[in-house]
mmCIF file of C-alpha atoms in Angstrom:
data_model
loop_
_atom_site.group_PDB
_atom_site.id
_atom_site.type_symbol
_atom_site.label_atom_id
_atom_site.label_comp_id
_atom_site.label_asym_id
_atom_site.label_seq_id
_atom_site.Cartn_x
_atom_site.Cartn_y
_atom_site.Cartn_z
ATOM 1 C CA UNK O 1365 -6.270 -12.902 -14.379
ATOM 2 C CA UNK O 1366 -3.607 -14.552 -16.892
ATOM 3 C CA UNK O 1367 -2.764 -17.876 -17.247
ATOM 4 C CA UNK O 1368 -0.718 -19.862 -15.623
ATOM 5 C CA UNK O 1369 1.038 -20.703 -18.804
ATOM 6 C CA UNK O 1370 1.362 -16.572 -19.482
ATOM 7 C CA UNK O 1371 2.289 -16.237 -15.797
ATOM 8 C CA UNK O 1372 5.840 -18.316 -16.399
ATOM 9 C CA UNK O 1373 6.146 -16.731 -19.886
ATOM 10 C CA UNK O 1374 5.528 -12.883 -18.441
ATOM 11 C CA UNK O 1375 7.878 -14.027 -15.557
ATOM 12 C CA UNK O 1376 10.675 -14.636 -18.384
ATOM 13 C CA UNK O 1377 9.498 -11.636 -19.980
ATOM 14 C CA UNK O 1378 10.477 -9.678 -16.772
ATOM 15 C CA UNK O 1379 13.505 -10.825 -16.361
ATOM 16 C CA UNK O 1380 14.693 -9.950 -19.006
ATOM 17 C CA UNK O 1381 13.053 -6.401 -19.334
ATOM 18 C CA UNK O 1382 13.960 -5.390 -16.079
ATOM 19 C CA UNK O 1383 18.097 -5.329 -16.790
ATOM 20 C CA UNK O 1384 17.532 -3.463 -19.421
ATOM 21 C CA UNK O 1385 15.499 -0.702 -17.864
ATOM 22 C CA UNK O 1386 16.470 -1.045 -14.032
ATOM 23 C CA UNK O 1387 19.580 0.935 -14.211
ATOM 24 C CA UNK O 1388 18.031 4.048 -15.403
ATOM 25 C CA UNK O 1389 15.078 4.291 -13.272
ATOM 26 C CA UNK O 1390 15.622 7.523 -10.803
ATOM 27 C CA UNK O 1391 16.497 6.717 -7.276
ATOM 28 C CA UNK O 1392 13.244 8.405 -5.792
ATOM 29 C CA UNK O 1393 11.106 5.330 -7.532
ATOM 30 C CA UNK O 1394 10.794 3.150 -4.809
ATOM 31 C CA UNK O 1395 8.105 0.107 -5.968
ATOM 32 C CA UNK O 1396 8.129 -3.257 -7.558
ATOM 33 C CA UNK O 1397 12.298 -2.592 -7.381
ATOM 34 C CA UNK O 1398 14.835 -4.838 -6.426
ATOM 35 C CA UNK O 1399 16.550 -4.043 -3.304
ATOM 36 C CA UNK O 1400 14.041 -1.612 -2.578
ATOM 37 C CA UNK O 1401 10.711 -1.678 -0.533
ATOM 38 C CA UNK O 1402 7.543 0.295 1.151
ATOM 39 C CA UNK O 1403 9.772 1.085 4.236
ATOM 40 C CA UNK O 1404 12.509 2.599 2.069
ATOM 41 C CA UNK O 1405 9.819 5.164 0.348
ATOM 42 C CA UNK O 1406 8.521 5.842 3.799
ATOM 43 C CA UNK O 1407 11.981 6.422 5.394
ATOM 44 C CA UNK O 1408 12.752 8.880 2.596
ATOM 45 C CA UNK O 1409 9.611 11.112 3.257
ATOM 46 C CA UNK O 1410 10.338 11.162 6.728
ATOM 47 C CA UNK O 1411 13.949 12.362 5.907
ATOM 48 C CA UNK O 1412 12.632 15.011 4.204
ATOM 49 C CA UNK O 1413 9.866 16.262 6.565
ATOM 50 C CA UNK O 1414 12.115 16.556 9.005
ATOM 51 C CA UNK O 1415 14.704 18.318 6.641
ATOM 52 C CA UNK O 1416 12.184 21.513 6.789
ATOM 53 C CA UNK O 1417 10.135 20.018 4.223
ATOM 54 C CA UNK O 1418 6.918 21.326 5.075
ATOM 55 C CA UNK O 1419 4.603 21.725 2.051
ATOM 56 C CA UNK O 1420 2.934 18.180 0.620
ATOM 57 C CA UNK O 1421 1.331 17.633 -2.456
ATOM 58 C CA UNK O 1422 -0.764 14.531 -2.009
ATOM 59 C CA UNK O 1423 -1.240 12.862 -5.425
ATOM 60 C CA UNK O 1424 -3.606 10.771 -6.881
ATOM 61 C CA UNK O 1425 -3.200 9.369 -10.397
ATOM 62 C CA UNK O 1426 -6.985 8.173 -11.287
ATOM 63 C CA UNK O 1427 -6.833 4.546 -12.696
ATOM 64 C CA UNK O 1428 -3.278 4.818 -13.653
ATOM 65 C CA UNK O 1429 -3.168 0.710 -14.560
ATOM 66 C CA UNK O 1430 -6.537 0.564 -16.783
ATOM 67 C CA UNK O 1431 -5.454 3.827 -18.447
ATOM 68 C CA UNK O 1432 -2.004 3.731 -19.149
ATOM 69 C CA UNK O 1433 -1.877 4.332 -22.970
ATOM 70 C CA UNK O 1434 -0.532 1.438 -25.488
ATOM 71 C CA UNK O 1435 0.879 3.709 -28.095
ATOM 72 C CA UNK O 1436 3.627 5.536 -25.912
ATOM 73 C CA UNK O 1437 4.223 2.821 -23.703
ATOM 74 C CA UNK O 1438 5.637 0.537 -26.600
ATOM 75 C CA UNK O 1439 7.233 3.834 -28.196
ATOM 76 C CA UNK O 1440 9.125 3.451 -25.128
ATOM 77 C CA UNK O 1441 10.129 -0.071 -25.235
ATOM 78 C CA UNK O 1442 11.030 0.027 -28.265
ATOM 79 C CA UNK O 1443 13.155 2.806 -27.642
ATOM 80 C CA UNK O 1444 15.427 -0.036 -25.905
ATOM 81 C CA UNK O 1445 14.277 -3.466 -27.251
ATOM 82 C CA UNK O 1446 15.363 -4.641 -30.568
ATOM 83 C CA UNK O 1447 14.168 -8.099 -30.874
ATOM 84 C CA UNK O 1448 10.925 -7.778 -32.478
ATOM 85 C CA UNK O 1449 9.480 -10.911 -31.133
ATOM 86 C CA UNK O 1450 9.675 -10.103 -27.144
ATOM 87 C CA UNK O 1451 7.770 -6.316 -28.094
ATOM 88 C CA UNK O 1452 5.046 -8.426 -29.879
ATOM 89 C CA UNK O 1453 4.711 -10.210 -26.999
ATOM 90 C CA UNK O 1454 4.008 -7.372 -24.942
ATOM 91 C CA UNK O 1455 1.743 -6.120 -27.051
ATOM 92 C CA UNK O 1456 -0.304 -9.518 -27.168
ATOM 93 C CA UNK O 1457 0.052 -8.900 -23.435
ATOM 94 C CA UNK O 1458 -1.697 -5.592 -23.031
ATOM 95 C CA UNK O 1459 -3.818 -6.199 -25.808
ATOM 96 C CA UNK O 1460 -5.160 -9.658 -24.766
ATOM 97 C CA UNK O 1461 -9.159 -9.732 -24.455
ATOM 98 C CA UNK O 1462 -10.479 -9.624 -20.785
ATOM 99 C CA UNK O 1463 -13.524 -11.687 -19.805
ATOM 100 C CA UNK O 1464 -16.129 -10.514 -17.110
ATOM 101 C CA UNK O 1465 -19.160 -13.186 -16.668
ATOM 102 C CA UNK O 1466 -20.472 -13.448 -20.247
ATOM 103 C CA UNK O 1467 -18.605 -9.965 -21.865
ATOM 104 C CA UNK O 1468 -15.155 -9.886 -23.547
ATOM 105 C CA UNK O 1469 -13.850 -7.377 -24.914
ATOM 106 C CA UNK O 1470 -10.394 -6.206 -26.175
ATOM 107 C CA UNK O 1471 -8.784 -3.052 -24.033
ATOM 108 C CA UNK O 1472 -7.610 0.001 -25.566
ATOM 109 C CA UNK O 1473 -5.278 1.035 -22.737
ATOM 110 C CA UNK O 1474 -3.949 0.006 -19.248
ATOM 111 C CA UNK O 1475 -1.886 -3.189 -18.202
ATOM 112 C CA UNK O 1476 -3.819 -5.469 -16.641
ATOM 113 C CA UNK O 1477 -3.305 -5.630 -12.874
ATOM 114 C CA UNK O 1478 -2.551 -8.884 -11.339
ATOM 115 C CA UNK O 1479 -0.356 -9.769 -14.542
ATOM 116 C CA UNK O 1480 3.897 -10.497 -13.620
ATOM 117 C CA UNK O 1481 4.634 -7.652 -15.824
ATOM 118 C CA UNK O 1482 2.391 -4.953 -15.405
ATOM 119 C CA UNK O 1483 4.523 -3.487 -12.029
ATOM 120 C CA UNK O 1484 7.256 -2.764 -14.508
ATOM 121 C CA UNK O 1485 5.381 -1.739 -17.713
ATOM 122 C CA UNK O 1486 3.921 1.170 -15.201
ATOM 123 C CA UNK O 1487 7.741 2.143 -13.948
ATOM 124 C CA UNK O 1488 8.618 2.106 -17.439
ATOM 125 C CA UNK O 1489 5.923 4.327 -18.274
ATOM 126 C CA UNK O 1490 6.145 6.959 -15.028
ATOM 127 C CA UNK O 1491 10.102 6.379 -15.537
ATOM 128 C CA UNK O 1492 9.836 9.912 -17.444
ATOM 129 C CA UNK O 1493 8.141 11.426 -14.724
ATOM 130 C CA UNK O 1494 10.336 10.784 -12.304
ATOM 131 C CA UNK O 1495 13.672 12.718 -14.082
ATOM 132 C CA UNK O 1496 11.505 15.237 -15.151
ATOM 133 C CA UNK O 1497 10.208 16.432 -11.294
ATOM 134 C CA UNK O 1498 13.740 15.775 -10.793
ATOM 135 C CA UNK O 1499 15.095 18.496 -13.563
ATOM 136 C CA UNK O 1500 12.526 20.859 -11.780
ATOM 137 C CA UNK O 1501 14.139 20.841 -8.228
ATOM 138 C CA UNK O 1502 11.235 18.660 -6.940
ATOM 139 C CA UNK O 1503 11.198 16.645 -4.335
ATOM 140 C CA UNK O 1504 9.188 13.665 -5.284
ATOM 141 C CA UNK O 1505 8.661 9.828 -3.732
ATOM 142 C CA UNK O 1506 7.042 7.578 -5.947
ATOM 143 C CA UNK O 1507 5.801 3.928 -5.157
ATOM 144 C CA UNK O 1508 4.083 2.536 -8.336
ATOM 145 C CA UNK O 1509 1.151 5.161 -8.962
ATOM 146 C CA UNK O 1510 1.054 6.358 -5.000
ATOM 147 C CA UNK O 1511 3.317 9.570 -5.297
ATOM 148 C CA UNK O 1512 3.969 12.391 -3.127
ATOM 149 C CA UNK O 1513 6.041 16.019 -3.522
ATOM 150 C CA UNK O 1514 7.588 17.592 -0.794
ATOM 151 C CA UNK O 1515 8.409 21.141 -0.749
ATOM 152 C CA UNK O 1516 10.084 23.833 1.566
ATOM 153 C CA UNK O 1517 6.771 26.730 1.162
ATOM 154 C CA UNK O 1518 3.050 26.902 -0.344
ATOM 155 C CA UNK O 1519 4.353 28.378 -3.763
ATOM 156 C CA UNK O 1520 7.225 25.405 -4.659
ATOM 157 C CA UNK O 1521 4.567 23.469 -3.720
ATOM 158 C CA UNK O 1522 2.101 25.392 -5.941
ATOM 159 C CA UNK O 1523 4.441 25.087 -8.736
ATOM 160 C CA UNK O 1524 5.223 21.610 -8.640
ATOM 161 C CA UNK O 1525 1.503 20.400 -8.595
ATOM 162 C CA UNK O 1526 1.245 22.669 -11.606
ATOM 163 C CA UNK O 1527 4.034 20.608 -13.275
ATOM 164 C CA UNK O 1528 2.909 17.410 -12.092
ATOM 165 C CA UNK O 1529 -0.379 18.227 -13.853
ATOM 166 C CA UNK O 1530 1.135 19.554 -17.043
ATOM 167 C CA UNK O 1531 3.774 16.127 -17.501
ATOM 168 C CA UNK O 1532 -0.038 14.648 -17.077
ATOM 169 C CA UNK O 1533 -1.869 16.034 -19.621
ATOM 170 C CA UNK O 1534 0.616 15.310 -21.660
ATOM 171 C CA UNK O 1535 1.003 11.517 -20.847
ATOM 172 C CA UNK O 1536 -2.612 11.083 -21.226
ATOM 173 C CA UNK O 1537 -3.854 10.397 -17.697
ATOM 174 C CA UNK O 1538 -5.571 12.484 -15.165
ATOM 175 C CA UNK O 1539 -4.926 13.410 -11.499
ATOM 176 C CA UNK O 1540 -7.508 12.355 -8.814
ATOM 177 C CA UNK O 1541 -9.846 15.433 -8.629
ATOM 178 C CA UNK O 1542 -10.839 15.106 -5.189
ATOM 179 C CA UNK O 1543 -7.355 12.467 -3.775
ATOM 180 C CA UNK O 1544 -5.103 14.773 -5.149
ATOM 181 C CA UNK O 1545 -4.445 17.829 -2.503
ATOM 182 C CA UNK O 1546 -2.037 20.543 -0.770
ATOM 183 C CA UNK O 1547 -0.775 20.044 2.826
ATOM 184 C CA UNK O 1548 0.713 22.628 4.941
ATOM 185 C CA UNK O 1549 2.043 19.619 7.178
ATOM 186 C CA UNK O 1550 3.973 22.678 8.961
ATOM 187 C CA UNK O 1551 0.906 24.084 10.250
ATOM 188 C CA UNK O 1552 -0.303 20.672 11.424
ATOM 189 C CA UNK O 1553 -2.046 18.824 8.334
ATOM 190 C CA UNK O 1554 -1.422 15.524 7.912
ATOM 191 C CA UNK O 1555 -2.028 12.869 5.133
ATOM 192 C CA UNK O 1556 -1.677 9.347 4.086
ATOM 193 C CA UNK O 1557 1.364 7.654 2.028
ATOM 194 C CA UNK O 1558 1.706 3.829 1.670
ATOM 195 C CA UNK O 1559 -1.020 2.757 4.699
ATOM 196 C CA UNK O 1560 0.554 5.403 7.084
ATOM 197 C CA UNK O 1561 -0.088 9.103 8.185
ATOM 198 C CA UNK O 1562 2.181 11.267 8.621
ATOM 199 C CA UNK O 1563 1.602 14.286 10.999
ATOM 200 C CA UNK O 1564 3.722 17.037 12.763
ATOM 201 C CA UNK O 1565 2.736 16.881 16.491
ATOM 202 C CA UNK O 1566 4.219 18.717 19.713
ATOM 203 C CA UNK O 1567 6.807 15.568 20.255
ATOM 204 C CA UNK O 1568 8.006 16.087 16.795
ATOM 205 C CA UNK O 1569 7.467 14.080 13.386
ATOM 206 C CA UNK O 1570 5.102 11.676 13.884
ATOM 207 C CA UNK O 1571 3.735 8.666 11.387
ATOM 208 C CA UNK O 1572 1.140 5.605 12.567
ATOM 209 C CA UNK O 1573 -1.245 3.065 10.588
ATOM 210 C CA UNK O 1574 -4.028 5.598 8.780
ATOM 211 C CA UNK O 1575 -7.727 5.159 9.615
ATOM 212 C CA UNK O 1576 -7.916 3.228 6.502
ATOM 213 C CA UNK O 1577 -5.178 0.617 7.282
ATOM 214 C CA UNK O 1578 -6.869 0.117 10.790
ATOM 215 C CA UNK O 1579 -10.105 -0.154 9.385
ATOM 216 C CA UNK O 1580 -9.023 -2.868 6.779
ATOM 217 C CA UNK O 1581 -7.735 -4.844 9.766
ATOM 218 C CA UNK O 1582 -10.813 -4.593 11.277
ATOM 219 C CA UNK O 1583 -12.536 -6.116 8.167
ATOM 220 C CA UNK O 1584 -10.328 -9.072 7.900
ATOM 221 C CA UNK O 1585 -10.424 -9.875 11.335
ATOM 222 C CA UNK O 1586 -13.956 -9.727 11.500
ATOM 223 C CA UNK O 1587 -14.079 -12.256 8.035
ATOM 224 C CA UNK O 1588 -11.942 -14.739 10.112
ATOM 225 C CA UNK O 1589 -14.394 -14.501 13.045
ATOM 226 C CA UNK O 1590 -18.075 -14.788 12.656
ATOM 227 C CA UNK O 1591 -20.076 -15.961 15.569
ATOM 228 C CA UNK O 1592 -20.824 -19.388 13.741
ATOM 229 C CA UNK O 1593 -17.466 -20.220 13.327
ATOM 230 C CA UNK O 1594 -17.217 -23.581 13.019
ATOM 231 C CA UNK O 1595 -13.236 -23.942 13.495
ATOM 232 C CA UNK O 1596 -11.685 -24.576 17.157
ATOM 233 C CA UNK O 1597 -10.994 -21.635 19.288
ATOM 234 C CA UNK O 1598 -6.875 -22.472 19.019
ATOM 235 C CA UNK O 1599 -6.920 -22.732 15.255
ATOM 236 C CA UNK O 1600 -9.258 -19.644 14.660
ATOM 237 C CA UNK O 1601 -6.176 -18.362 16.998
ATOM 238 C CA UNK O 1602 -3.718 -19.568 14.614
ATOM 239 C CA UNK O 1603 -5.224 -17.824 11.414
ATOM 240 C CA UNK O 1604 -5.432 -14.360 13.470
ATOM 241 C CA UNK O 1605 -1.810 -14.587 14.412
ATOM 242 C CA UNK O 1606 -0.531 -14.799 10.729
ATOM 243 C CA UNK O 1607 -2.713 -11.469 10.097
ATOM 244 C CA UNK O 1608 -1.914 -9.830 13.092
ATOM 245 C CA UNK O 1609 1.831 -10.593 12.984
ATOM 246 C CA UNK O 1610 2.291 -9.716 9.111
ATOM 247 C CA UNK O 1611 0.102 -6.382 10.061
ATOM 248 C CA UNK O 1612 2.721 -5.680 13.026
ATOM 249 C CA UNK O 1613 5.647 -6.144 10.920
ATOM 250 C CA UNK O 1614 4.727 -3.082 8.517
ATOM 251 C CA UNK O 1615 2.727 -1.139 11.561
ATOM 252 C CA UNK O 1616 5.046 -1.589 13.547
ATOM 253 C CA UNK O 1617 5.475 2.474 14.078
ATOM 254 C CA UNK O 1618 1.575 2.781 15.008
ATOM 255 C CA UNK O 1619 0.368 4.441 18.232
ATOM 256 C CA UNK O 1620 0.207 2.338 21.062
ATOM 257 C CA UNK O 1621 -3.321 3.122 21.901
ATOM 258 C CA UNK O 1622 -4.119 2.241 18.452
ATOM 259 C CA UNK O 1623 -2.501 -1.344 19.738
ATOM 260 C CA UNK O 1624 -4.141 -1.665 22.763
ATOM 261 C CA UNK O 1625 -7.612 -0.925 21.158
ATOM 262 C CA UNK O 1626 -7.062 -3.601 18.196
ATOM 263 C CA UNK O 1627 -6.026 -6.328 20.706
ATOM 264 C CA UNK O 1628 -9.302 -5.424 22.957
ATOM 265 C CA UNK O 1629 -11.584 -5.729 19.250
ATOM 266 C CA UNK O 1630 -9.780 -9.156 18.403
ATOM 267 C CA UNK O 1631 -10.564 -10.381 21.969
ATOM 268 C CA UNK O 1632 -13.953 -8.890 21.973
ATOM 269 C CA UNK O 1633 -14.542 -11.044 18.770
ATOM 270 C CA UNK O 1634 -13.125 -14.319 20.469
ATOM 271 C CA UNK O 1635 -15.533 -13.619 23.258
ATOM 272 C CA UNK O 1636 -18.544 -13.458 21.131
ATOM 273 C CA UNK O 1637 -17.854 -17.045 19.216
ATOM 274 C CA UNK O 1638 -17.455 -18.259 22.935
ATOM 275 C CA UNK O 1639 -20.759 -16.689 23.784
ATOM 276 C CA UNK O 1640 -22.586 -17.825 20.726
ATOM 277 C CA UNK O 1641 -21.144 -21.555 21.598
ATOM 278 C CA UNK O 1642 -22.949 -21.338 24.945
ATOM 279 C CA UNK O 1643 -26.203 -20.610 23.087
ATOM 280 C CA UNK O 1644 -26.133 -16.807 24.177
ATOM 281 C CA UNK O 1645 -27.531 -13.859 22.207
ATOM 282 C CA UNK O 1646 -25.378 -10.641 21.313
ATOM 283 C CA UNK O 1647 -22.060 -9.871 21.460
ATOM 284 C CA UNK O 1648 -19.612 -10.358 24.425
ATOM 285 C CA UNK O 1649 -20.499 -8.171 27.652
ATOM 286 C CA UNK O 1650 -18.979 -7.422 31.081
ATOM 287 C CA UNK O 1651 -19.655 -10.865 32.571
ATOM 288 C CA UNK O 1652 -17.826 -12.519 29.879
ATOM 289 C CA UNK O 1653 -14.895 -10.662 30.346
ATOM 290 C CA UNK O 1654 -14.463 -12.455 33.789
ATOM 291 C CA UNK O 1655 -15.675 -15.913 32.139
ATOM 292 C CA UNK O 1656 -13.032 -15.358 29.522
ATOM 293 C CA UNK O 1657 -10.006 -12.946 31.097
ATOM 294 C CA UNK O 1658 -7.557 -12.277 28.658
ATOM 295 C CA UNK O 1659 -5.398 -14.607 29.851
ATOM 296 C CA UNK O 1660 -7.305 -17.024 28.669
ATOM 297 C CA UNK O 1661 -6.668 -15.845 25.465
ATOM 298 C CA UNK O 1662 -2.955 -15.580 25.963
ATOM 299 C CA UNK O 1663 -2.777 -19.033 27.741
ATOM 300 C CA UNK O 1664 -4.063 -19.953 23.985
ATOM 301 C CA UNK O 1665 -0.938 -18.047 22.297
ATOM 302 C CA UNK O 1666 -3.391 -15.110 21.025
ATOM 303 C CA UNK O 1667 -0.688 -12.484 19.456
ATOM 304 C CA UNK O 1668 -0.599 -9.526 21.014
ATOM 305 C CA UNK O 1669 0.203 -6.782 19.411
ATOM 306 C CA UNK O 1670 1.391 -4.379 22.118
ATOM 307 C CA UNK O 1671 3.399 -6.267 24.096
ATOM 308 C CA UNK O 1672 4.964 -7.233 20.542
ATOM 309 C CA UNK O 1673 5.267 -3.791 19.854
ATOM 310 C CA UNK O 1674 7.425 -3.397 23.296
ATOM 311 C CA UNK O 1675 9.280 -5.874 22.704
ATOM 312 C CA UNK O 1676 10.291 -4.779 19.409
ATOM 313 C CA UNK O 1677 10.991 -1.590 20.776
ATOM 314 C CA UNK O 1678 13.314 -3.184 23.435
ATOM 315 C CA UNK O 1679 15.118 -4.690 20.649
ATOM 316 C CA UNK O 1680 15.873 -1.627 18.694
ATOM 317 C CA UNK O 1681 17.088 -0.258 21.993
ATOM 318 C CA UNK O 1682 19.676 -2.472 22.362
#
C-alpha cells in the first residue's frame, strides 16, 4: 500500500493524466470514469440482450493489475506526455519495491492495486482494446479488467473470442483458462457481470445479485455478528444497516425471495447473540422465534431489505 505522502502526489498525478487521456477513451469503457459508473455498464448489457443479443463471451483477464507490462504501458504515455519529469514519476511508481513480512523485492510488471493511479494506468493500457473490438463490429462492455462481448449467433461470438485472444497475445497477458467462456444466453445460460447474473427466463430478461455477491453478504454479516458479541443489540443493529443499505442500493434489482431469505439469515444471527446472552447452547430455534418475533427486531430499526425493496419499487412507479 503507498504512502500517504505518494497517495496526494499520485492524486496530482491523476489529475492531470486523466484530461489528457479521458477524451479518447471509447464510450463502451465504463470504470474508474467520470460521469460513469457500475450501473451504466450494467444498463448497457441489458440494452443489448434485449436488442437480440444472444451470444456472450464471458471474459476473464488473469491478473491483469500484477501483469500489466512496464515497457508498453510507458510507450503509451509517452505517446502523449512530454514533460519528462511526470513519466519518471510513473515509472518510480510502478517500479517502486513492494514489501511482504520480511521480502522486498522490485516488480517487473503490473500497477500496484490499491495505488490512486493504477485505475487509470489499466484504462490507458486496455484503451487499445477497446477501439480495436470496436473496428471489428464487436460488441464489447468493459469495466476495468471485468469485460464482456455480446453477439447476435455462436460464430460472431466465436470470432470475437478469437480476436479478443489474439489483441492478448499480443499485449502480453493471458485470458482466464477456466473464467473465460461462451454463453448461448438465448438458449437459457446465464453468467455473471459486475456482482449480477444475467439470465433469459419465461418473464423476459432477467438480472439479480449472483451466488457470489449473496454469499459475500453472508460473510460480512456473519463477521459483524458472532455469538460473543460484546456490542449492544441496537448498535450491532446500527453497523448491519450501513451494510445492508449500501448492499440494497446496488442489489436493488435482486429477486425478492433472495430478500426475504437474507433478512430471515440476519435475524437468525440476532437471535443467536440473544440466545448465547441467556447462557443457551446452539443457534436460534423455533422457541426463540416467539421469544424474539421479528418485530422485535424492527421495533429496534433492523433494515429490512424487502420491504425496502417495495418501497423502492413504489417509488419508481410513481
Amino acid at each position: 500500500m503507498p504512502t500517504v505522502r505518494d497517495r496526494v502526489v499520485q492524486t496530482a498525478l491523476r489529475n492531470v493524466l486523466e484530461p489528457i487521456f479521458e477524451h479518447e477513451f471509447a464510450v463502451h469503457s465504463y470504470g474508474f470514469r467520470p460521469g460513469r459508473s457500475c450501473k451504466d455498464a450494467l444498463g448497457r448489457v441489458d440494452e443489448l440482450l434485449k436488442a437480440g443479443y444472444t451470444h456472450v463471451v464471458d471474459a476473464d483477464i488473469q491478473g491483469y493489475f500484477d501483469t500489466i507490462p512496464h515497457a508498453p504501458l510507458m510507450t503509451m504515455i509517452r505517446q502523449r506526455v512530454a514533460d519528462g519529469r511526470v513519466r519518471e514519476l510513473i515509472q518510480q511508481f510502478l517500479e517502486q519495491d513492494v514489501m511482504e513480512d520480511t521480502a522486498r523485492w522490485t516488480p517487473e510488471a503490473g500497477s500496484p492495486q490499491g495505488a490512486v493511479i493504477s485505475p487509470l494506468l489499466s484504462n490507458i493500457y486496455l484503451d487499445p482494446l477497446d477501439h480495436h473490438m470496436a473496428s471489428q463490429g464487436i460488441e464489447m462492455v468493459r469495466y476495468a479488467d471485468d469485460l464482456v462481448l455480446l453477439c447476435r449467433d455462436e460464430s460472431h461470438a466465436r470470432h470475437a473470442l478469437e480476436t479478443l485472444r489474439d489483441w492478448m497475445d499480443g499485449a502480453v497477458l493471458t485470458l482466464h483458462p477456466e473464467k473465460t467462456r461462451m454463453v448461448d444466453y438465448g438458449a437459457g445460460e446465464g453468467f455473471d457481470f459486475l456482482g449480477y447474473h444475467f439470465k433469459k427466463c419465461r418473464g423476459g430478461h432477467r438480472h439479480w445479485a449472483s451466488d457470489k455477491s449473496m454469499k459475500a453478504l453472508r460473510a460480512k454479516l456473519r463477521a459483524k455478528t458472532p455469538r460473543c458479541c460484546g456490542q449492544s443489540l441496537p448498535a450491532v443493529i446500527e453497523e448491519l444497516n450501513q451494510i445492508l443499505r449500501g448492499w440494497l442500493g446496488y442489489y436493488q434489482h435482486s429477486r425478492p425471495f433472495a430478500l426475504i431469505s437474507m433478512d430471515q439469515f440476519v435475524r437468525q444471527r440476532l437471535r443467536s447473540i440473544l440466545r448465547k446472552r441467556r447462557k443457551r447452547k446452539g443457534r436460534a430455534r423455533g422457541a426463540d422465534h416467539q421469544r424474539w418475533p421479528n418485530a422485535h427486531f424492527h421495533a429496534l430499526g433492523l433494515y429490512n431489505l424487502e420491504h425496502a425493496r417495495a418501497k423502492i419499487l413504489q417509488s419508481s412507479l410513481r
